[in-house]
Amino acid sequence: EPEVTQTPSHQVTQMGQEVILRCVPISNHLYFYWYRQILGQKVEFLVSFYNNEISEKSEIFDDQFSVERPDGSNFTLKIRSTKLEDSAMYFCAFSTGFDEQYFGPGTRLTVT
Amino acid sequence: LAKTTQPISMDSYEGQEVNITCSHNNIATNDYITWYQQFPSQGPRFIIQGYKTKVTNEVASLFIPADRKSSTLSLPRVSLSDTAVYYCLVGADDKIIFGKGTRLHILP
């Protein structure tokens, strides 16, 4: 099974700070996704990204969030001004299209 | 996206076959049925996907009746390591909307 890596594994930040979560995609997988999971709750879709642009985003993905491929390889999720309610596990995922998605191990974000 | 309904939790014993049924009465013609597994503090993992009848892989089987309004994930001879949350998803595109899933607990 293809391996997806995410860094950092755990990020602690203060409210109002910016955080950048990183993901290394699988080669030849062109569809990128970010999800989050608040502790004890279900996995929530944030955004999908294809061909260097957002293809779909959820209501959660407001102006505080952005995604990029800054160097053509890594895939990042930026939260500009974190809030306490942003504390969650953040998962990136990849697919070749409308088939199975490969999820990373996640980044645990703790906002204090 | 079609709404899915699955049991909140299930218990079973090691070595047993486990069947988890998912209802999706409003499934559309183009929709596929996909199951994911999630262990605590890990990302979801794809198990199986199907459109109709039966699909089998090295991990599980997926049974889909002719009307496609439900599906059953079958896990043969479960072990303690199969304790996880199992999600039934229905859709025709790459956007995954997770429900609460079924929390499967395998007992020794």
PDB file of C-alpha atoms in Angstrom:
ATOM      1  CA  GLU A   1       0.000   0.000   0.000  1.00  0.00           C
ATOM      2  CA  PRO A   2       1.390   3.430  -0.928  1.00  0.00           C
ATOM      3  CA  GLU A   3       2.712   5.381   2.027  1.00  0.00           C
ATOM      4  CA  VAL A   4       1.669   8.929   2.799  1.00  0.00           C
ATOM      5  CA  THR A   5       3.736  10.963   5.229  1.00  0.00           C
ATOM      6  CA  GLN A   6       2.658  13.965   7.261  1.00  0.00           C
ATOM      7  CA  THR A   7       4.675  16.397   9.346  1.00  0.00           C
ATOM      8  CA  PRO A   8       4.676  17.237  12.129  1.00  0.00           C
ATOM      9  CA  SER A   9       2.995  14.351  13.904  1.00  0.00           C
ATOM     10  CA  HIS A  10       1.958  16.710  16.703  1.00  0.00           C
ATOM     11  CA  GLN A  11       1.777  20.499  16.688  1.00  0.00           C
ATOM     12  CA  VAL A  12       1.016  22.629  19.703  1.00  0.00           C
ATOM     13  CA  THR A  13       0.283  26.274  19.071  1.00  0.00           C
ATOM     14  CA  GLN A  14      -1.243  29.234  20.792  1.00  0.00           C
ATOM     15  CA  MET A  15      -4.554  30.677  19.745  1.00  0.00           C
ATOM     16  CA  GLY A  16      -4.143  33.257  17.005  1.00  0.00           C
ATOM     17  CA  GLN A  17      -0.930  31.774  15.636  1.00  0.00           C
ATOM     18  CA  GLU A  18      -0.465  30.487  12.112  1.00  0.00           C
ATOM     19  CA  VAL A  19       0.269  26.823  11.522  1.00  0.00           C
ATOM     20  CA  ILE A  20       1.314  24.952   8.416  1.00  0.00           C
ATOM     21  CA  LEU A  21       0.705  21.242   8.162  1.00  0.00           C
ATOM     22  CA  ARG A  22       2.651  19.336   5.542  1.00  0.00           C
ATOM     23  CA  CYS A  23       2.028  16.223   3.559  1.00  0.00           C
ATOM     24  CA  VAL A  24       4.203  14.378   1.077  1.00  0.00           C
ATOM     25  CA  PRO A  25       2.061  13.044  -1.745  1.00  0.00           C
ATOM     26  CA  ILE A  26       2.284   9.746  -3.518  1.00  0.00           C
ATOM     27  CA  SER A  27       3.778  10.039  -6.965  1.00  0.00           C
ATOM     28  CA  ASN A  28       1.272   9.757  -9.795  1.00  0.00           C
ATOM     29  CA  HIS A  29      -1.622  10.558  -7.470  1.00  0.00           C
ATOM     30  CA  LEU A  30      -3.055  13.793  -8.732  1.00  0.00           C
ATOM     31  CA  TYR A  31      -5.999  14.311  -6.426  1.00  0.00           C
ATOM     32  CA  PHE A  32      -5.191  15.725  -2.977  1.00  0.00           C
ATOM     33  CA  TYR A  33      -7.470  16.100   0.016  1.00  0.00           C
ATOM     34  CA  TRP A  34      -7.495  17.392   3.548  1.00  0.00           C
ATOM     35  CA  TYR A  35      -9.769  16.100   6.283  1.00  0.00           C
ATOM     36  CA  ARG A  36      -9.991  16.764   9.974  1.00  0.00           C
ATOM     37  CA  GLN A  37     -11.300  14.777  12.915  1.00  0.00           C
ATOM     38  CA  ILE A  38     -12.085  16.403  16.200  1.00  0.00           C
ATOM     39  CA  LEU A  39     -11.460  14.018  19.079  1.00  0.00           C
ATOM     40  CA  GLY A  40     -14.307  11.534  19.381  1.00  0.00           C
ATOM     41  CA  GLN A  41     -16.105  12.819  16.302  1.00  0.00           C
ATOM     42  CA  LYS A  42     -16.367  11.788  12.688  1.00  0.00           C
ATOM     43  CA  VAL A  43     -13.909  12.516   9.907  1.00  0.00           C
ATOM     44  CA  GLU A  44     -14.846  15.750   8.110  1.00  0.00           C
ATOM     45  CA  PHE A  45     -13.974  16.700   4.549  1.00  0.00           C
ATOM     46  CA  LEU A  46     -12.189  20.044   4.234  1.00  0.00           C
ATOM     47  CA  VAL A  47     -10.966  20.476   0.689  1.00  0.00           C
ATOM     48  CA  SER A  48      -9.982  18.693  -2.502  1.00  0.00           C
ATOM     49  CA  PHE A  49      -7.196  19.903  -4.766  1.00  0.00           C
ATOM     50  CA  TYR A  50      -6.469  18.983  -8.340  1.00  0.00           C
ATOM     51  CA  ASN A  51      -4.240  20.449 -10.998  1.00  0.00           C
ATOM     52  CA  ASN A  52      -2.905  23.043  -8.582  1.00  0.00           C
ATOM     53  CA  GLU A  53      -6.258  24.446  -7.650  1.00  0.00           C
ATOM     54  CA  ILE A  54      -9.086  23.793  -5.244  1.00  0.00           C
ATOM     55  CA  SER A  55     -11.768  21.634  -6.836  1.00  0.00           C
ATOM     56  CA  GLU A  56     -14.162  21.541  -3.889  1.00  0.00           C
ATOM     57  CA  LYS A  57     -14.279  22.783  -0.316  1.00  0.00           C
ATOM     58  CA  SER A  58     -16.586  22.363   2.628  1.00  0.00           C
ATOM     59  CA  GLU A  59     -18.209  24.984   4.853  1.00  0.00           C
ATOM     60  CA  ILE A  60     -15.447  24.390   7.385  1.00  0.00           C
ATOM     61  CA  PHE A  61     -12.808  25.541   4.916  1.00  0.00           C
ATOM     62  CA  ASP A  62     -13.254  29.269   5.392  1.00  0.00           C
ATOM     63  CA  ASP A  63     -10.879  32.152   4.763  1.00  0.00           C
ATOM     64  CA  GLN A  64      -8.662  31.048   7.633  1.00  0.00           C
ATOM     65  CA  PHE A  65      -7.631  27.983   5.651  1.00  0.00           C
ATOM     66  CA  SER A  66      -5.529  27.684   2.518  1.00  0.00           C
ATOM     67  CA  VAL A  67      -3.830  24.878   0.624  1.00  0.00           C
ATOM     68  CA  GLU A  68      -0.751  24.939  -1.541  1.00  0.00           C
ATOM     69  CA  ARG A  69       1.867  22.901  -3.301  1.00  0.00           C
ATOM     70  CA  PRO A  70       4.688  25.326  -2.590  1.00  0.00           C
ATOM     71  CA  ASP A  71       7.470  23.388  -4.263  1.00  0.00           C
ATOM     72  CA  GLY A  72       5.557  21.098  -6.551  1.00  0.00           C
ATOM     73  CA  SER A  73       5.937  18.184  -4.179  1.00  0.00           C
ATOM     74  CA  ASN A  74       4.747  18.887  -0.642  1.00  0.00           C
ATOM     75  CA  PHE A  75       1.094  19.608  -0.079  1.00  0.00           C
ATOM     76  CA  THR A  76       0.339  22.032   2.743  1.00  0.00           C
ATOM     77  CA  LEU A  77      -2.617  23.162   4.774  1.00  0.00           C
ATOM     78  CA  LYS A  78      -2.276  26.557   6.391  1.00  0.00           C
ATOM     79  CA  ILE A  79      -4.454  27.891   9.171  1.00  0.00           C
ATOM     80  CA  ARG A  80      -3.850  31.617   9.454  1.00  0.00           C
ATOM     81  CA  SER A  81      -5.133  32.408  12.918  1.00  0.00           C
ATOM     82  CA  THR A  82      -5.865  29.302  14.925  1.00  0.00           C
ATOM     83  CA  LYS A  83      -8.816  29.003  17.252  1.00  0.00           C
ATOM     84  CA  LEU A  84      -9.361  26.588  20.104  1.00  0.00           C
ATOM     85  CA  GLU A  85     -11.917  24.720  18.003  1.00  0.00           C
ATOM     86  CA  ASP A  86      -9.279  24.007  15.364  1.00  0.00           C
ATOM     87  CA  SER A  87      -7.783  21.419  17.693  1.00  0.00           C
ATOM     88  CA  ALA A  88      -8.140  18.132  15.839  1.00  0.00           C
ATOM     89  CA  MET A  89      -6.372  15.449  13.849  1.00  0.00           C
ATOM     90  CA  TYR A  90      -5.725  16.612  10.313  1.00  0.00           C
ATOM     91  CA  PHE A  91      -5.374  13.986   7.608  1.00  0.00           C
ATOM     92  CA  CYS A  92      -4.208  14.439   4.058  1.00  0.00           C
ATOM     93  CA  ALA A  93      -5.179  11.900   1.432  1.00  0.00           C
ATOM     94  CA  PHE A  94      -4.426  11.150  -2.199  1.00  0.00           C
ATOM     95  CA  SER A  95      -6.037   9.290  -5.022  1.00  0.00           C
ATOM     96  CA  THR A  96      -5.610   8.713  -8.741  1.00  0.00           C
ATOM     97  CA  GLY A  97      -9.199   9.706  -9.340  1.00  0.00           C
ATOM     98  CA  PHE A  98     -12.596   8.477  -8.295  1.00  0.00           C
ATOM     99  CA  ASP A  99     -11.271   5.467  -6.448  1.00  0.00           C
ATOM    100  CA  GLU A 100      -9.724   4.658  -3.127  1.00  0.00           C
ATOM    101  CA  GLN A 101      -8.043   7.389  -1.178  1.00  0.00           C
ATOM    102  CA  TYR A 102      -4.820   6.814   0.709  1.00  0.00           C
ATOM    103  CA  PHE A 103      -4.741   8.630   4.019  1.00  0.00           C
ATOM    104  CA  GLY A 104      -1.711   9.829   5.915  1.00  0.00           C
ATOM    105  CA  PRO A 105      -1.116   9.106   9.606  1.00  0.00           C
ATOM    106  CA  GLY A 106      -2.346  12.553  10.539  1.00  0.00           C
ATOM    107  CA  THR A 107      -1.112  15.607  12.416  1.00  0.00           C
ATOM    108  CA  ARG A 108      -2.524  16.200  15.847  1.00  0.00           C
ATOM    109  CA  LEU A 109      -3.044  19.948  16.239  1.00  0.00           C
ATOM    110  CA  THR A 110      -3.521  21.282  19.739  1.00  0.00           C
ATOM    111  CA  VAL A 111      -4.461  24.938  20.109  1.00  0.00           C
ATOM    112  CA  THR A 112      -4.044  26.390  23.583  1.00  0.00           C
TER     113      THR A 112
ATOM    114  CA  LEU B   1     -24.933  12.356  -1.658  1.00  0.00           C
ATOM    115  CA  ALA B   2     -26.972   9.389  -0.486  1.00  0.00           C
ATOM    116  CA  LYS B   3     -27.430   9.105   3.248  1.00  0.00           C
ATOM    117  CA  THR B   4     -26.207   5.928   4.876  1.00  0.00           C
ATOM    118  CA  THR B   5     -27.368   4.199   8.039  1.00  0.00           C
ATOM    119  CA  GLN B   6     -25.293   1.605   9.853  1.00  0.00           C
ATOM    120  CA  PRO B   7     -25.261   0.222  13.391  1.00  0.00           C
ATOM    121  CA  ILE B   8     -23.454   2.382  15.912  1.00  0.00           C
ATOM    122  CA  SER B   9     -21.585  -0.545  17.418  1.00  0.00           C
ATOM    123  CA  MET B  10     -21.155  -4.304  17.221  1.00  0.00           C
ATOM    124  CA  ASP B  11     -19.383  -6.913  19.295  1.00  0.00           C
ATOM    125  CA  SER B  12     -18.057 -10.221  18.058  1.00  0.00           C
ATOM    126  CA  TYR B  13     -15.537 -12.876  19.003  1.00  0.00           C
ATOM    127  CA  GLU B  14     -12.250 -13.884  17.503  1.00  0.00           C
ATOM    128  CA  GLY B  15     -12.574 -16.380  14.681  1.00  0.00           C
ATOM    129  CA  GLN B  16     -16.146 -15.407  13.872  1.00  0.00           C
ATOM    130  CA  GLU B  17     -17.419 -13.969  10.625  1.00  0.00           C
ATOM    131  CA  VAL B  18     -18.717 -10.427  11.060  1.00  0.00           C
ATOM    132  CA  ASN B  19     -21.307  -8.854   8.812  1.00  0.00           C
ATOM    133  CA  ILE B  20     -21.968  -5.130   8.972  1.00  0.00           C
ATOM    134  CA  THR B  21     -24.977  -3.918   7.028  1.00  0.00           C
ATOM    135  CA  CYS B  22     -25.419  -0.429   5.687  1.00  0.00           C
ATOM    136  CA  SER B  23     -28.676   1.046   4.394  1.00  0.00           C
ATOM    137  CA  HIS B  24     -28.622   3.572   1.563  1.00  0.00           C
ATOM    138  CA  ASN B  25     -32.175   3.852   0.291  1.00  0.00           C
ATOM    139  CA  ASN B  26     -31.494   6.932  -1.819  1.00  0.00           C
ATOM    140  CA  ILE B  27     -28.508   5.565  -3.689  1.00  0.00           C
ATOM    141  CA  ALA B  28     -28.196   7.030  -7.196  1.00  0.00           C
ATOM    142  CA  THR B  29     -27.492   5.162 -10.397  1.00  0.00           C
ATOM    143  CA  ASN B  30     -23.921   6.424 -10.601  1.00  0.00           C
ATOM    144  CA  ASP B  31     -23.066   5.840  -6.948  1.00  0.00           C
ATOM    145  CA  TYR B  32     -20.497   3.327  -5.774  1.00  0.00           C
ATOM    146  CA  ILE B  33     -20.411   1.791  -2.308  1.00  0.00           C
ATOM    147  CA  THR B  34     -17.140   2.016  -0.451  1.00  0.00           C
ATOM    148  CA  TRP B  35     -16.022   0.856   2.975  1.00  0.00           C
ATOM    149  CA  TYR B  36     -13.201   2.291   5.047  1.00  0.00           C
ATOM    150  CA  GLN B  37     -11.660   1.141   8.319  1.00  0.00           C
ATOM    151  CA  GLN B  38     -10.180   3.408  10.972  1.00  0.00           C
ATOM    152  CA  PHE B  39      -8.065   2.484  13.965  1.00  0.00           C
ATOM    153  CA  PRO B  40      -7.708   4.942  16.861  1.00  0.00           C
ATOM    154  CA  SER B  41      -5.402   7.868  16.074  1.00  0.00           C
ATOM    155  CA  GLN B  42      -4.878   6.691  12.484  1.00  0.00           C
ATOM    156  CA  GLY B  43      -6.221   7.779   9.144  1.00  0.00           C
ATOM    157  CA  PRO B  44      -9.007   5.812   7.477  1.00  0.00           C
ATOM    158  CA  ARG B  45      -7.963   2.902   5.317  1.00  0.00           C
ATOM    159  CA  PHE B  46      -9.770   1.702   2.210  1.00  0.00           C
ATOM    160  CA  ILE B  47     -11.214  -1.796   2.524  1.00  0.00           C
ATOM    161  CA  ILE B  48     -13.392  -2.477  -0.486  1.00  0.00           C
ATOM    162  CA  GLN B  49     -15.576  -0.883  -3.135  1.00  0.00           C
ATOM    163  CA  GLY B  50     -18.396  -2.206  -5.267  1.00  0.00           C
ATOM    164  CA  TYR B  51     -21.294  -1.288  -7.507  1.00  0.00           C
ATOM    165  CA  LYS B  52     -23.477  -4.393  -7.514  1.00  0.00           C
ATOM    166  CA  THR B  53     -23.571  -8.101  -6.666  1.00  0.00           C
ATOM    167  CA  LYS B  54     -20.487  -9.305  -4.846  1.00  0.00           C
ATOM    168  CA  VAL B  55     -16.926  -8.103  -4.582  1.00  0.00           C
ATOM    169  CA  THR B  56     -14.191  -9.950  -2.740  1.00  0.00           C
ATOM    170  CA  ASN B  57     -10.596  -9.100  -1.966  1.00  0.00           C
ATOM    171  CA  GLU B  58      -7.991 -10.428   0.411  1.00  0.00           C
ATOM    172  CA  VAL B  59      -9.516  -8.557   3.336  1.00  0.00           C
ATOM    173  CA  ALA B  60     -13.287  -8.638   2.983  1.00  0.00           C
ATOM    174  CA  SER B  61     -16.334  -9.291   0.856  1.00  0.00           C
ATOM    175  CA  LEU B  62     -19.016  -6.831  -0.095  1.00  0.00           C
ATOM    176  CA  PHE B  63     -22.515  -8.035  -0.863  1.00  0.00           C
ATOM    177  CA  ILE B  64     -24.874  -5.723  -2.719  1.00  0.00           C
ATOM    178  CA  PRO B  65     -28.450  -6.834  -3.517  1.00  0.00           C
ATOM    179  CA  ALA B  66     -30.057  -6.096  -6.850  1.00  0.00           C
ATOM    180  CA  ASP B  67     -31.895  -2.993  -5.611  1.00  0.00           C
ATOM    181  CA  ARG B  68     -28.630  -1.597  -4.182  1.00  0.00           C
ATOM    182  CA  LYS B  69     -30.493  -0.047  -1.254  1.00  0.00           C
ATOM    183  CA  SER B  70     -28.219  -1.771   1.206  1.00  0.00           C
ATOM    184  CA  SER B  71     -24.856  -3.457   1.344  1.00  0.00           C
ATOM    185  CA  THR B  72     -23.121  -5.837   3.709  1.00  0.00           C
ATOM    186  CA  LEU B  73     -19.454  -5.849   4.554  1.00  0.00           C
ATOM    187  CA  SER B  74     -18.310  -9.327   5.530  1.00  0.00           C
ATOM    188  CA  LEU B  75     -15.110  -9.851   7.490  1.00  0.00           C
ATOM    189  CA  PRO B  76     -14.122 -13.523   7.630  1.00  0.00           C
ATOM    190  CA  ARG B  77     -12.604 -14.954  10.808  1.00  0.00           C
ATOM    191  CA  VAL B  78     -11.980 -11.696  12.645  1.00  0.00           C
ATOM    192  CA  SER B  79      -9.139 -11.193  15.087  1.00  0.00           C
ATOM    193  CA  LEU B  80      -8.585  -8.725  17.913  1.00  0.00           C
ATOM    194  CA  SER B  81      -6.774  -6.457  15.472  1.00  0.00           C
ATOM    195  CA  ASP B  82      -9.986  -5.972  13.507  1.00  0.00           C
ATOM    196  CA  THR B  83     -11.343  -3.839  16.342  1.00  0.00           C
ATOM    197  CA  ALA B  84     -11.929  -0.515  14.614  1.00  0.00           C
ATOM    198  CA  VAL B  85     -14.546   1.843  13.228  1.00  0.00           C
ATOM    199  CA  TYR B  86     -15.966   0.837   9.850  1.00  0.00           C
ATOM    200  CA  TYR B  87     -17.479   3.441   7.538  1.00  0.00           C
ATOM    201  CA  CYS B  88     -19.934   2.834   4.721  1.00  0.00           C
ATOM    202  CA  LEU B  89     -19.803   5.525   2.049  1.00  0.00           C
ATOM    203  CA  VAL B  90     -21.935   6.071  -1.031  1.00  0.00           C
ATOM    204  CA  GLY B  91     -21.071   8.450  -3.822  1.00  0.00           C
ATOM    205  CA  ALA B  92     -20.099   8.978  -7.434  1.00  0.00           C
ATOM    206  CA  ASP B  93     -17.197  11.342  -7.092  1.00  0.00           C
ATOM    207  CA  ASP B  94     -14.056  11.693  -5.058  1.00  0.00           C
ATOM    208  CA  LYS B  95     -15.580  13.710  -2.240  1.00  0.00           C
ATOM    209  CA  ILE B  96     -15.865  11.448   0.804  1.00  0.00           C
ATOM    210  CA  ILE B  97     -18.473  12.277   3.408  1.00  0.00           C
ATOM    211  CA  PHE B  98     -17.941  10.141   6.478  1.00  0.00           C
ATOM    212  CA  GLY B  99     -20.769   9.200   8.816  1.00  0.00           C
ATOM    213  CA  LYS B 100     -20.287   8.041  12.379  1.00  0.00           C
ATOM    214  CA  GLY B 101     -19.489   4.513  11.260  1.00  0.00           C
ATOM    215  CA  THR B 102     -19.838   1.241  13.120  1.00  0.00           C
ATOM    216  CA  ARG B 103     -17.579   0.671  16.087  1.00  0.00           C
ATOM    217  CA  LEU B 104     -16.639  -3.013  15.916  1.00  0.00           C
ATOM    218  CA  HIS B 105     -15.247  -4.564  19.080  1.00  0.00           C
ATOM    219  CA  ILE B 106     -13.699  -8.013  18.846  1.00  0.00           C
ATOM    220  CA  LEU B 107     -13.560  -9.993  22.037  1.00  0.00           C
ATOM    221  CA  PRO B 108     -11.151 -12.844  22.788  1.00  0.00           C
TER     222      PRO B 108
END
